[in-house]
mmCIF file of C-alpha atoms in Angstrom:
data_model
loop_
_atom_site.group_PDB
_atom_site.id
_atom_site.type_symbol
_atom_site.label_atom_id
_atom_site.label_comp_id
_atom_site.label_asym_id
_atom_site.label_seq_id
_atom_site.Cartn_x
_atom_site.Cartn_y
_atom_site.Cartn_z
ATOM 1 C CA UNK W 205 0.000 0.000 0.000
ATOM 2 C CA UNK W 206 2.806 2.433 0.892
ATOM 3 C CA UNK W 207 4.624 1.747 -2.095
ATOM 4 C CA UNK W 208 2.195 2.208 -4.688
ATOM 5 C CA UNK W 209 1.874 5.496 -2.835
ATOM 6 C CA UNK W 210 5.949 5.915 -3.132
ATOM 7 C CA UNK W 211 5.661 5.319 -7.150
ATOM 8 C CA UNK W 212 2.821 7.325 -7.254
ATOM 9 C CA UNK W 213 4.469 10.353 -5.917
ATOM 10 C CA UNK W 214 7.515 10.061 -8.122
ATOM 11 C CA UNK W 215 5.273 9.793 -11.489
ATOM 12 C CA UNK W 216 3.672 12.896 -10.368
ATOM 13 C CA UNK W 217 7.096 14.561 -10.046
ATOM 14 C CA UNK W 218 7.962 13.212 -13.496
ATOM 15 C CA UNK W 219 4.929 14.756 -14.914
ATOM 16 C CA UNK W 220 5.715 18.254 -13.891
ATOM 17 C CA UNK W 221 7.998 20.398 -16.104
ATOM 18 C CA UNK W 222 11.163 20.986 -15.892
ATOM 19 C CA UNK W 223 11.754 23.870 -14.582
ATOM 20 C CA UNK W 224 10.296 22.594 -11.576
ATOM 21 C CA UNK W 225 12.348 19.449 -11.632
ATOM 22 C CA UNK W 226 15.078 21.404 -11.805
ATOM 23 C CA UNK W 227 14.447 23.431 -9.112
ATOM 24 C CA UNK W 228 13.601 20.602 -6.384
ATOM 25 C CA UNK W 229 17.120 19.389 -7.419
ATOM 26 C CA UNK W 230 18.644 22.720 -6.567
ATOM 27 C CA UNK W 231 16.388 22.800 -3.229
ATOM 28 C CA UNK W 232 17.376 19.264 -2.200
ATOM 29 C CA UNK W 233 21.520 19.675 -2.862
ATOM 30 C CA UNK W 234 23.211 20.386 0.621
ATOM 31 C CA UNK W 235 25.156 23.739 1.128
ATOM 32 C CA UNK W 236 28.647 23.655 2.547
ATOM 33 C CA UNK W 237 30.389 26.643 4.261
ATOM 34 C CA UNK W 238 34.429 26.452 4.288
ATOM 35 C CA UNK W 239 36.267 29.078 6.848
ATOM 36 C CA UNK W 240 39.670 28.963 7.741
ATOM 37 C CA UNK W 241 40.876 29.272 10.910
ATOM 38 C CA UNK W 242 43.650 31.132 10.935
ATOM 39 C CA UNK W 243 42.666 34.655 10.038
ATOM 40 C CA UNK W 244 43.240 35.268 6.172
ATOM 41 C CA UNK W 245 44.663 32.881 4.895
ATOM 42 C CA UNK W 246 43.338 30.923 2.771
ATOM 43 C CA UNK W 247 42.874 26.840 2.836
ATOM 44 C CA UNK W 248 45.385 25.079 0.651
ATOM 45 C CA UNK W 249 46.603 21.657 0.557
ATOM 46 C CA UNK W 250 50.133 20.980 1.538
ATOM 47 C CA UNK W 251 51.399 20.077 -2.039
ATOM 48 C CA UNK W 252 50.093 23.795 -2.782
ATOM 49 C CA UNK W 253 52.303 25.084 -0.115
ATOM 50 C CA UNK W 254 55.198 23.311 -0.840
ATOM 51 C CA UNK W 255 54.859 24.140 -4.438
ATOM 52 C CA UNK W 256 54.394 28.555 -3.587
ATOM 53 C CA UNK W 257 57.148 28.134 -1.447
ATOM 54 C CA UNK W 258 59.753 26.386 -3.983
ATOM 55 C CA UNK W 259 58.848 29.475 -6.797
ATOM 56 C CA UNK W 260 58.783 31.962 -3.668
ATOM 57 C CA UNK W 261 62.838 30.616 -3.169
ATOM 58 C CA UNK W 262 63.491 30.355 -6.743
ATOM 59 C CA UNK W 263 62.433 33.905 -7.564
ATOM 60 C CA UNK W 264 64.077 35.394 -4.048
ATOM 61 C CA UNK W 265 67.590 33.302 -5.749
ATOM 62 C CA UNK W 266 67.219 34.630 -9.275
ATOM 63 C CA UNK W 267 66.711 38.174 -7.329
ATOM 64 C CA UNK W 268 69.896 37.231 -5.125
ATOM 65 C CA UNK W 269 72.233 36.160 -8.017
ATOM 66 C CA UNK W 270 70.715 39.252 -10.431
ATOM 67 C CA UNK W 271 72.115 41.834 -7.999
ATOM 68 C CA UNK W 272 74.636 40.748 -6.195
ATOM 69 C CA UNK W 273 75.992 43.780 -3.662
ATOM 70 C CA UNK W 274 79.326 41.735 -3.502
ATOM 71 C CA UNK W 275 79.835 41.776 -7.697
ATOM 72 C CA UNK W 276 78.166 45.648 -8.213
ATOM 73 C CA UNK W 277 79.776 47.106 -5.729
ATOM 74 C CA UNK W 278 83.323 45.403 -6.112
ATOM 75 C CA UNK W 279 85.876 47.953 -6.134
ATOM 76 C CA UNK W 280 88.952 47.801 -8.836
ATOM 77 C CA UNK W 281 92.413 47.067 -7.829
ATOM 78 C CA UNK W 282 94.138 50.558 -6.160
ATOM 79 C CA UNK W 283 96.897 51.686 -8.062
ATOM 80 C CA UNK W 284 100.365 51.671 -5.864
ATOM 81 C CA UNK W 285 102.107 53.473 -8.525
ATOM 82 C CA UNK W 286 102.217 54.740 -11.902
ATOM 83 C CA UNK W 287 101.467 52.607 -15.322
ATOM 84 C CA UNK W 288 102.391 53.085 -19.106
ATOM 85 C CA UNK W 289 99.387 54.925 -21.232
ATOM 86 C CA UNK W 290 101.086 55.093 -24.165
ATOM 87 C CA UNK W 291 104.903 54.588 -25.594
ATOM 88 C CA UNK W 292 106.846 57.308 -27.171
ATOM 89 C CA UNK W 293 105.140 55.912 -30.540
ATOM 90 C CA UNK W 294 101.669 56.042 -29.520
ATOM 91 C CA UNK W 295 100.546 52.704 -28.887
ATOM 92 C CA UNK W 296 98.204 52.269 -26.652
ATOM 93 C CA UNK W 297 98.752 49.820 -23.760
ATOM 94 C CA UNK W 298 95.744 47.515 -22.256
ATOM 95 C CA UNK W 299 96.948 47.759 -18.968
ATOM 96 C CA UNK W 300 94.828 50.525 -17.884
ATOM 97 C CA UNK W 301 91.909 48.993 -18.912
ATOM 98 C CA UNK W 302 91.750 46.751 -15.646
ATOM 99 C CA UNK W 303 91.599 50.210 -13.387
ATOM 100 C CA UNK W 304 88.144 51.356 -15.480
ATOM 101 C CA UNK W 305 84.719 51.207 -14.156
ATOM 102 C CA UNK W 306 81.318 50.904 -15.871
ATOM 103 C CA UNK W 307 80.535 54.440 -14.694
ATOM 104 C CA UNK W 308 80.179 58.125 -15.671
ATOM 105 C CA UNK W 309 81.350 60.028 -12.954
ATOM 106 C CA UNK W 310 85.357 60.936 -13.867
ATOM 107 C CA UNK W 311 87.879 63.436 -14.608
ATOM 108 C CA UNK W 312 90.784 63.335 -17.149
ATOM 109 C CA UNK W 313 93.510 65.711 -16.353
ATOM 110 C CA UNK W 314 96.264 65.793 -18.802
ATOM 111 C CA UNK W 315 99.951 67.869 -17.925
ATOM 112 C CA UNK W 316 102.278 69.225 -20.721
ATOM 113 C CA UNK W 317 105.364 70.884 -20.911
ATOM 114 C CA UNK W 318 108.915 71.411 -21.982
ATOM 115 C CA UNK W 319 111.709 69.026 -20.434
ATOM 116 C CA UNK W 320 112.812 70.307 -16.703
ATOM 117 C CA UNK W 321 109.750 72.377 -16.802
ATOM 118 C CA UNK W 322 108.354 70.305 -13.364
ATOM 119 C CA UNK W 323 105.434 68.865 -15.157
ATOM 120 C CA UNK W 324 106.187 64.850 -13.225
ATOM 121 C CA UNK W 325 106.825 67.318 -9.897
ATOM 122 C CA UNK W 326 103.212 68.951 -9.784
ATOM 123 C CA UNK W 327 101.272 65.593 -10.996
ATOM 124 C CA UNK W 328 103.171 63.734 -8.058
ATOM 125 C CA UNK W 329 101.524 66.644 -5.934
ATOM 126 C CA UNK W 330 98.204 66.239 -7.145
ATOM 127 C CA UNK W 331 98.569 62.870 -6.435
ATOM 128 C CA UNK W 332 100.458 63.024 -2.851
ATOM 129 C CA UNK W 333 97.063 61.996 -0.859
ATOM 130 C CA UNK W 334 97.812 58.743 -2.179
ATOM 131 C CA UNK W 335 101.124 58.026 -2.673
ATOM 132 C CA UNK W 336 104.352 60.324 -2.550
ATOM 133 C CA UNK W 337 106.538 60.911 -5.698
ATOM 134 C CA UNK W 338 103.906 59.401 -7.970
ATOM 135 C CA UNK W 339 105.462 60.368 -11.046
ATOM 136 C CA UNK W 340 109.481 60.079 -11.279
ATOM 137 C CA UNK W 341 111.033 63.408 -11.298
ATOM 138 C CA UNK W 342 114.591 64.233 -13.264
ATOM 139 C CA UNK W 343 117.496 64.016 -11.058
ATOM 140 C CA UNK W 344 121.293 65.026 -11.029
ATOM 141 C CA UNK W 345 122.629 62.726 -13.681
ATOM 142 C CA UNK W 346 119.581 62.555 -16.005
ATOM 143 C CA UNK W 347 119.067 66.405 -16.020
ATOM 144 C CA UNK W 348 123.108 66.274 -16.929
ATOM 145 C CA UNK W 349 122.792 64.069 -19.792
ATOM 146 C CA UNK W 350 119.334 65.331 -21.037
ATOM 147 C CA UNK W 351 117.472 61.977 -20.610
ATOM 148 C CA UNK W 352 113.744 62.212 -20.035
ATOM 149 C CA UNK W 353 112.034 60.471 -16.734
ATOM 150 C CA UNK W 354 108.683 60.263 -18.810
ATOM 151 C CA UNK W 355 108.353 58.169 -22.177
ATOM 152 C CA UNK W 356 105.061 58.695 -23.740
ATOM 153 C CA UNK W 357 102.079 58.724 -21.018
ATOM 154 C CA UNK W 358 102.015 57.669 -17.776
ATOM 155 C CA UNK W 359 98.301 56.935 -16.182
ATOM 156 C CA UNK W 360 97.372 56.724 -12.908
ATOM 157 C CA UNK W 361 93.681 57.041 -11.648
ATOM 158 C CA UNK W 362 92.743 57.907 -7.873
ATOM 159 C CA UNK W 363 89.489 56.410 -5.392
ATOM 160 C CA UNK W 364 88.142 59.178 -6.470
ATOM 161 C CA UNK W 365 88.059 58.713 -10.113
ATOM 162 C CA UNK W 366 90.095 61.490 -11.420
ATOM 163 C CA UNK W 367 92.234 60.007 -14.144
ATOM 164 C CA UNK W 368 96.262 61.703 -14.372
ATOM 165 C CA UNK W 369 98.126 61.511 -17.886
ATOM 166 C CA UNK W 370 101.788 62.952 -17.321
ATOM 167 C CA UNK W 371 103.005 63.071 -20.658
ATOM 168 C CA UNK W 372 106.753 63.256 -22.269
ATOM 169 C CA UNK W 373 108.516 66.458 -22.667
ATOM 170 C CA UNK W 374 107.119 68.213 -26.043
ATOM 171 C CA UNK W 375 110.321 69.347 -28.561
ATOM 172 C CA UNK W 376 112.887 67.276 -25.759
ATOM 173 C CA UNK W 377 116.390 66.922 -27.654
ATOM 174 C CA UNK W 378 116.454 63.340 -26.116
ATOM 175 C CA UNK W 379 114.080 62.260 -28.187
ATOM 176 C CA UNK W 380 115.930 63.089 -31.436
ATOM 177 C CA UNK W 381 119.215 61.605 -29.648
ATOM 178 C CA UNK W 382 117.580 57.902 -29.110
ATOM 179 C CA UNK W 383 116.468 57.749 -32.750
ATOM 180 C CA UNK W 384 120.004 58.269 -33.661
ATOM 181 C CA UNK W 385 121.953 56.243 -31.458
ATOM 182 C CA UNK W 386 118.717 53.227 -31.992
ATOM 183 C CA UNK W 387 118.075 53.845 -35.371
ATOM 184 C CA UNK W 388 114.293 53.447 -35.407
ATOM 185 C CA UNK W 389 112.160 52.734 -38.271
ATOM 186 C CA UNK W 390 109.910 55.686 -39.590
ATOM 187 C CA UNK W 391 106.829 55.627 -40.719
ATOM 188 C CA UNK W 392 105.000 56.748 -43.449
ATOM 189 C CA UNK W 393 104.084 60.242 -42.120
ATOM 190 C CA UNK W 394 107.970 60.929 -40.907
ATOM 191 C CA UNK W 395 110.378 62.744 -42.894
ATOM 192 C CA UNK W 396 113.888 63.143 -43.295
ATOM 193 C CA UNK W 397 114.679 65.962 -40.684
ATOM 194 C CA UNK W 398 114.721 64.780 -37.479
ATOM 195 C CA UNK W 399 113.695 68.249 -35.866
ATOM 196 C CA UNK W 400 110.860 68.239 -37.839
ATOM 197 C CA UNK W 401 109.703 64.505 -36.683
ATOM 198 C CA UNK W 402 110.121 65.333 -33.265
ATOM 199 C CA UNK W 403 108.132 68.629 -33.725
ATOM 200 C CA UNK W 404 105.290 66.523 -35.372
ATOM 201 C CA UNK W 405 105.220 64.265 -32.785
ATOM 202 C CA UNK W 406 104.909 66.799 -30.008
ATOM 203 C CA UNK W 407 102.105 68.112 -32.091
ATOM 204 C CA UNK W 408 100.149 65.014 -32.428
ATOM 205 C CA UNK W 409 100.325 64.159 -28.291
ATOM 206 C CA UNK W 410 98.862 67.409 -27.726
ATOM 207 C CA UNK W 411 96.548 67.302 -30.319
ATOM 208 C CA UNK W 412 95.379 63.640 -28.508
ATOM 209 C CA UNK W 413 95.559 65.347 -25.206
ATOM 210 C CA UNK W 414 92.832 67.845 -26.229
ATOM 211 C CA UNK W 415 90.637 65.329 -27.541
ATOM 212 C CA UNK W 416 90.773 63.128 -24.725
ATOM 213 C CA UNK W 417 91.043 65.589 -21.521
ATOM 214 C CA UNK W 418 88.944 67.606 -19.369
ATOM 215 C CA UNK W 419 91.763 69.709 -18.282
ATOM 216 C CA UNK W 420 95.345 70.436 -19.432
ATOM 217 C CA UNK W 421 97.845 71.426 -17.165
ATOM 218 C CA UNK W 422 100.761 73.673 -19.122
ATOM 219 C CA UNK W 423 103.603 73.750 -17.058
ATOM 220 C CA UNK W 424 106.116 76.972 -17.419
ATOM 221 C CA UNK W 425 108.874 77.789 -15.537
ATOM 222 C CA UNK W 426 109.567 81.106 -16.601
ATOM 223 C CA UNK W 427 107.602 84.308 -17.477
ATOM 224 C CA UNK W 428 106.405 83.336 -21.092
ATOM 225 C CA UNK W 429 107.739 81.509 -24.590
ATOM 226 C CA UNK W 430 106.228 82.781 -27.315
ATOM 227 C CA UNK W 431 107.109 79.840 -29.302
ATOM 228 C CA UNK W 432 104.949 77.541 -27.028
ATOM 229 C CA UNK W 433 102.132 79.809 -27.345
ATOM 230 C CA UNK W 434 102.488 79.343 -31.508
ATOM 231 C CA UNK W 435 102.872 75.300 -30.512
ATOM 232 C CA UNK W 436 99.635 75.321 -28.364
ATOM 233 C CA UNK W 437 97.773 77.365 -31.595
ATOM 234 C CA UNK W 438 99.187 74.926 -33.875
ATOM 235 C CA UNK W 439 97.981 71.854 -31.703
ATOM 236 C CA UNK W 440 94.576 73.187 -31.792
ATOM 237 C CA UNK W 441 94.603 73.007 -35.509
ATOM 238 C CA UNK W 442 95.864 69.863 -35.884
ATOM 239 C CA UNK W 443 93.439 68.481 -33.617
ATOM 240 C CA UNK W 444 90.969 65.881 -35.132
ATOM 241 C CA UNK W 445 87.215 66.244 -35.366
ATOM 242 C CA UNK W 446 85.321 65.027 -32.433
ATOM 243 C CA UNK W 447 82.157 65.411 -34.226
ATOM 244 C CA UNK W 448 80.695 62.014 -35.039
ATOM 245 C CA UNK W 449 77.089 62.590 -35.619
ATOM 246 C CA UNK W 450 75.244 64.670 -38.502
ATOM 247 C CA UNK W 451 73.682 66.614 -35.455
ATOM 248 C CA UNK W 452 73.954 70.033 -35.997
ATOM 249 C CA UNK W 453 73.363 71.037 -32.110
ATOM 250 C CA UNK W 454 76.232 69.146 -31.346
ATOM 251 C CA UNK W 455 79.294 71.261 -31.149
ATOM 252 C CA UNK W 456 82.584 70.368 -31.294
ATOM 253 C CA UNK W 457 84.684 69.451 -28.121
ATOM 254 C CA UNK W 458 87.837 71.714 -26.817
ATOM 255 C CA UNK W 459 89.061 71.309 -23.281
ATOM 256 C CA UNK W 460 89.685 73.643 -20.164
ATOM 257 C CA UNK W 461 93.809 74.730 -20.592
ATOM 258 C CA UNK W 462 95.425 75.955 -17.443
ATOM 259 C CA UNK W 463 98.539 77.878 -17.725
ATOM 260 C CA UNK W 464 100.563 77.060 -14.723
ATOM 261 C CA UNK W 465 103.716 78.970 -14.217
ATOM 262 C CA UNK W 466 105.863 76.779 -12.145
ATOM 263 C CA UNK W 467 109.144 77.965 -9.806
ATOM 264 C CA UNK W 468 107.958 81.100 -9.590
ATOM 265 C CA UNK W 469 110.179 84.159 -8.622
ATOM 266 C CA UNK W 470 108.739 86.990 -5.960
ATOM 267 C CA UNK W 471 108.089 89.389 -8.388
ATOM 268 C CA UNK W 472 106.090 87.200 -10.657
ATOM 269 C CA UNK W 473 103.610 87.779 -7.910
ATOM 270 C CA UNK W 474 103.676 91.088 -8.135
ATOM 271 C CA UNK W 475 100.536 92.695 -9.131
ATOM 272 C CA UNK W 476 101.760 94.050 -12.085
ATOM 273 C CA UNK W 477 103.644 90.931 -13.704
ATOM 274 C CA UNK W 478 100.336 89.105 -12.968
ATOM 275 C CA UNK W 479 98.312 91.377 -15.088
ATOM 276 C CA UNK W 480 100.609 91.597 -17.798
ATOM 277 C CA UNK W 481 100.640 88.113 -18.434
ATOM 278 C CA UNK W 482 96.986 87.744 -17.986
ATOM 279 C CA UNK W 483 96.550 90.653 -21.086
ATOM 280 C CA UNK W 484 99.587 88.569 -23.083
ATOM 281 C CA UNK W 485 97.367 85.303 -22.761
ATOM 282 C CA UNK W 486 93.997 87.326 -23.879
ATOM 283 C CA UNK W 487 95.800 88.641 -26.614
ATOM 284 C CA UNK W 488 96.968 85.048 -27.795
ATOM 285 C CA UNK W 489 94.031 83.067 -27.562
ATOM 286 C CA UNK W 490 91.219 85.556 -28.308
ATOM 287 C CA UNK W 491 90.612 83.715 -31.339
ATOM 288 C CA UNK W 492 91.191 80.405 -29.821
ATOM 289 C CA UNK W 493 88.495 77.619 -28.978
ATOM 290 C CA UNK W 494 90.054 76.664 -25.989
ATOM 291 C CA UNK W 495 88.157 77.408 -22.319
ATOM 292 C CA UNK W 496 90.837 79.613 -20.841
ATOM 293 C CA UNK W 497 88.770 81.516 -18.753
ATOM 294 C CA UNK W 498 87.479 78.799 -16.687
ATOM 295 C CA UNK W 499 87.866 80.335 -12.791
ATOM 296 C CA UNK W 500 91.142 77.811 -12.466
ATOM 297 C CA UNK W 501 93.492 80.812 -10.687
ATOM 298 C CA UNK W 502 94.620 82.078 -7.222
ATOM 299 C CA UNK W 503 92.044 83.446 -6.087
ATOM 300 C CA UNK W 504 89.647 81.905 -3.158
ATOM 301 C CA UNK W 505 86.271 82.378 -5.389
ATOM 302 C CA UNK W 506 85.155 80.115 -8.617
ATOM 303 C CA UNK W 507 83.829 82.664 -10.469
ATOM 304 C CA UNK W 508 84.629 81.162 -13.941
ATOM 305 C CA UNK W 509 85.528 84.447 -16.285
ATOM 306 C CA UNK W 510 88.685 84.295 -14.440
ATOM 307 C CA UNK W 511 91.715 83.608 -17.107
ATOM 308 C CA UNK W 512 92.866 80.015 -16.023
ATOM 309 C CA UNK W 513 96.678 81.222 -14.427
ATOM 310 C CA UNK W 514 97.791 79.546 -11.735
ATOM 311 C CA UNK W 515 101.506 80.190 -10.097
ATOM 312 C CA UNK W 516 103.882 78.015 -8.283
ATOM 313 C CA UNK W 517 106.528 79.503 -6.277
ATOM 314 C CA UNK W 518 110.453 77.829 -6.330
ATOM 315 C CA UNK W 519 110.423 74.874 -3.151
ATOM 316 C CA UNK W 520 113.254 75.939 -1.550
ATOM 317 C CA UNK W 521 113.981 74.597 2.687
ATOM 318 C CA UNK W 522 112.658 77.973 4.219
ATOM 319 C CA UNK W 523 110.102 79.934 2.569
ATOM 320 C CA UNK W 524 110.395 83.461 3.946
ATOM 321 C CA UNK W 525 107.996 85.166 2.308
ATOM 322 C CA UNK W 526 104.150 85.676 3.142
ATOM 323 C CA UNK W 527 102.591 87.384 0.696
ATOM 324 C CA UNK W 528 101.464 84.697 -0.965
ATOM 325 C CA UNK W 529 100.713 81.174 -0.216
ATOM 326 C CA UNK W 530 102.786 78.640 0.553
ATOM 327 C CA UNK W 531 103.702 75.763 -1.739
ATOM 328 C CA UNK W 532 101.249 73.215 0.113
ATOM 329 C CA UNK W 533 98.148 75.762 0.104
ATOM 330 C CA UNK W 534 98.594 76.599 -3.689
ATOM 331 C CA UNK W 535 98.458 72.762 -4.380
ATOM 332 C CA UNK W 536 95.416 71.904 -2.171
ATOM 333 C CA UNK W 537 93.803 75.521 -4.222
ATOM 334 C CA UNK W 538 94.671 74.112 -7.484
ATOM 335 C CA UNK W 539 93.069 70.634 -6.393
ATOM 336 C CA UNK W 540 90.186 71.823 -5.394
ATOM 337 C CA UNK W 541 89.422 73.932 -8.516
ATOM 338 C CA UNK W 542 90.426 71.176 -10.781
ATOM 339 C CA UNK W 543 88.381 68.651 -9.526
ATOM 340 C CA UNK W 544 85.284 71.254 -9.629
ATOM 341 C CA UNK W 545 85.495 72.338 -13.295
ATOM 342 C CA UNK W 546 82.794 71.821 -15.806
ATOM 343 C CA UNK W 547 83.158 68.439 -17.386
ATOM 344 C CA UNK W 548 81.598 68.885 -20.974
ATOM 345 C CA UNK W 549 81.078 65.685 -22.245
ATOM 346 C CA UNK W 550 83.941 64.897 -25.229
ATOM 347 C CA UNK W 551 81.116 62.758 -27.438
ATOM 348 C CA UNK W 552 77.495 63.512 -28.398
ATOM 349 C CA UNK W 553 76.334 60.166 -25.723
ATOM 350 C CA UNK W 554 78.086 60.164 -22.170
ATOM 351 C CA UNK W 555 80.985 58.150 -21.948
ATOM 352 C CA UNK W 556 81.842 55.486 -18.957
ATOM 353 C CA UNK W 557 85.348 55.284 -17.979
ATOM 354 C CA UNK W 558 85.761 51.610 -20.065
ATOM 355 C CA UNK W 559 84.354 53.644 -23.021
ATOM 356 C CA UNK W 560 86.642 56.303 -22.462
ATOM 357 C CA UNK W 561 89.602 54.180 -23.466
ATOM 358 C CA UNK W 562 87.570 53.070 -26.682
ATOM 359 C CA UNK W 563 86.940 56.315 -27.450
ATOM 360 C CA UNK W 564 90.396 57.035 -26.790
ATOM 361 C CA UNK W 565 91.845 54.282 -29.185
ATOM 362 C CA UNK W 566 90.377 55.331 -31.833
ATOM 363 C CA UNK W 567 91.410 59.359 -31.461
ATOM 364 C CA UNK W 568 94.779 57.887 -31.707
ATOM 365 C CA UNK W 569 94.461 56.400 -35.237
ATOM 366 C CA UNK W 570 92.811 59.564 -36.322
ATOM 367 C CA UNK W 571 95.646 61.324 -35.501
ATOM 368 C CA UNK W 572 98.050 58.774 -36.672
ATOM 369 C CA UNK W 573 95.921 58.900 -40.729
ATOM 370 C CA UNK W 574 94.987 62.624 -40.767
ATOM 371 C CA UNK W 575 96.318 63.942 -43.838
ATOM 372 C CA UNK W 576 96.419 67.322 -42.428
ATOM 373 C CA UNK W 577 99.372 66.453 -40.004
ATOM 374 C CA UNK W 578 101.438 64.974 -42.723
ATOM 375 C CA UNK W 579 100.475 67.938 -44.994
ATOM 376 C CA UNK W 580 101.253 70.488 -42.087
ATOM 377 C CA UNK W 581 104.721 68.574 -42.211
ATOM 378 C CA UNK W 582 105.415 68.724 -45.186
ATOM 379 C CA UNK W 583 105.343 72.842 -45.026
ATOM 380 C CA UNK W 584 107.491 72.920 -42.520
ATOM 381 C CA UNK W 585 110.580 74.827 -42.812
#
């Protein structure tokens, strides 16, 4: 009796629609309510776990290993002394290389000058807050047979990336003297008379030195030459194009020159010798591209129209006279303003330290193949 009622009921559920069906299905399904129980976090099984935490580690590694504090902030080797740039041919050496850093944030200060002039003297200086007689100076016995200390460039870079090229004398007798006694091969670009090699080759280190340096010390020790003044002019025309984009906002790189007038007497101190060679270098380079007036002098302001003159007095034991600075002030003054002068950048794109020396490798054989060196020595008398 109850189960015809039982089959009954069903057949009268099977004759209704389906919506209805459908709906006392939905009605009938139990409804289950999950909540973790600790706080947030949600319910996952432990293979789930296991499996966020291994990519958690494996991303935090890849992180570890991508930036590495031990491998980007490695310092380079310090420099204990001095290393060759350059020979007295102008090939480059790779040694430097090593010192270089992947970074923007450097000076290049080239020094020039004739031989006993005290150009190795005032680099060593510079350089005396990290090691003392940097550079070697002439002595007794070289002075008296006219060797030079310095062979092509010397480089030496400091913590604080300023980069110092001492460079051989320019016009030294010596060098005239070893091609005789060695008798070295010339190239294509030399010629017959030896003066007028060695005057070539003086021309084309200065002309590399203002393509490659922020700041050119030219060391003096006496009033003024006017033949250097006509071999600094003469430089600056040889000098190759720095220009290597079809950019016409671009302009053309020159570099700060600092006359530095080195074993100075008393009265070149005087306020009247001071102004007169101030007006003399003016005169001579009012035509010239070079930043002379770049605030590298005496005097305790950086205003930068100042014309870049800078005086050294003679080192002698006792220094009895006060007018002036001492020897030790001077330097730490000259420091100071050469390490704060405008660095205009030598290319169109900002150059690293490691790019630098690229860019500086291929300055050198534009020098070496301009035509306009070989043709400006070729007029020579």
């Amino acid at each position: 009796m109850n189960s015809k009622k039982m089959i009954s009921i069903v057949k009268e559920s099977d004759g209704k629609d389906g919506e209805g069906r459908a709906l006392i299905k939905v009605m009938d399904r139990p409804t289950f309510i999950l909540k973790t129980r600790e706080g947030d976090n949600r319910a996952v099984s432990p293979s789930q776990r296991n499996g966020n935490k291994k990519e958690s580690d494996t991303h935090s590694s890849i992180l570890t290993k991508s930036i590495d504090p031990r491998t980007v902030l490695l310092p380079p080797p310090e420099m204990t002394g001095c290393i060759k740039f350059m020979d007295e041919n102008m090939q480059l050496c790779d040694n430097p290389l090593e010192y270089l850093l992947d970074q923007q944030d450097f000076l290049v200060v080239g020094c020039i000058g004739t031989q006993g002039a005290g150009k190795s003297t005032i680099m060593s200086l510079l350089t005396s807050n990290y090691v003392s007689n940097l550079f070697p100076v002439q002595g007794l016995s070289q002075h008296e047979s006219g060797i030079n200390c310095t062979t092509g460039i010397d480089f030496y870079i400091t913590r604080n990336r300023v980069i110092y090229l001492d460079t051989q004398p320019i016009l030294s007798g010596s060098v005239i003297d070893y091609s005789l006694c060695y008798d070295q091969k010339k190239n294509t670009s030399d010629f017959v008379i030896n003066e007028t090699n060695l005057e070539l080759q003086s021309l084309q280190f200065l002309a590399f030195l203002y393509s490659v340096c922020h700041v050119i010390i030219f060391v003096q020790d006496w009033f003024v030459d006017p033949n250097l003044i006509r071999f600094l002019q003469a430089a600056e025309m040889l000098k190759p194009s720095s220009t290597t984009t079809m950019d016409q906002d671009y302009v053309e790189y020159y570099p700060h020159i600092l006359f530095l007038h080195n074993k100075a007497e008393v009265q070149d101190f005087m306020p009247n010798n001071l102004e007169m060679m101030k007006d003399f270098y003016n005169k001579s380079f009012a035509s010239s591209r070079l930043l002379i007036h770049s605030g590298l002098d005496m005097s305790s302001n950086t205003t930068e129209n100042h014309l870049n003159l800078f005086l050294i007095p003679l080192i002698t034991q006792d220094n009895e006279y006060t007018f002036h600075d001492d020897e030790k002030q001077l330097i730490d003054k000259l420091k100071k303003k050469i390490h704060g002068v405008t660095r205009n950048t030598m290319t169109p794109s900002n150059l690293t330290e490691k790019n630098w020396y690229h860019y500086v490798s291929k300055v050198v054989e534009a020098i070496k193949k301009s035509h306009l060196s070989s043709e400006y020595g070729r007029l020579m008398p």
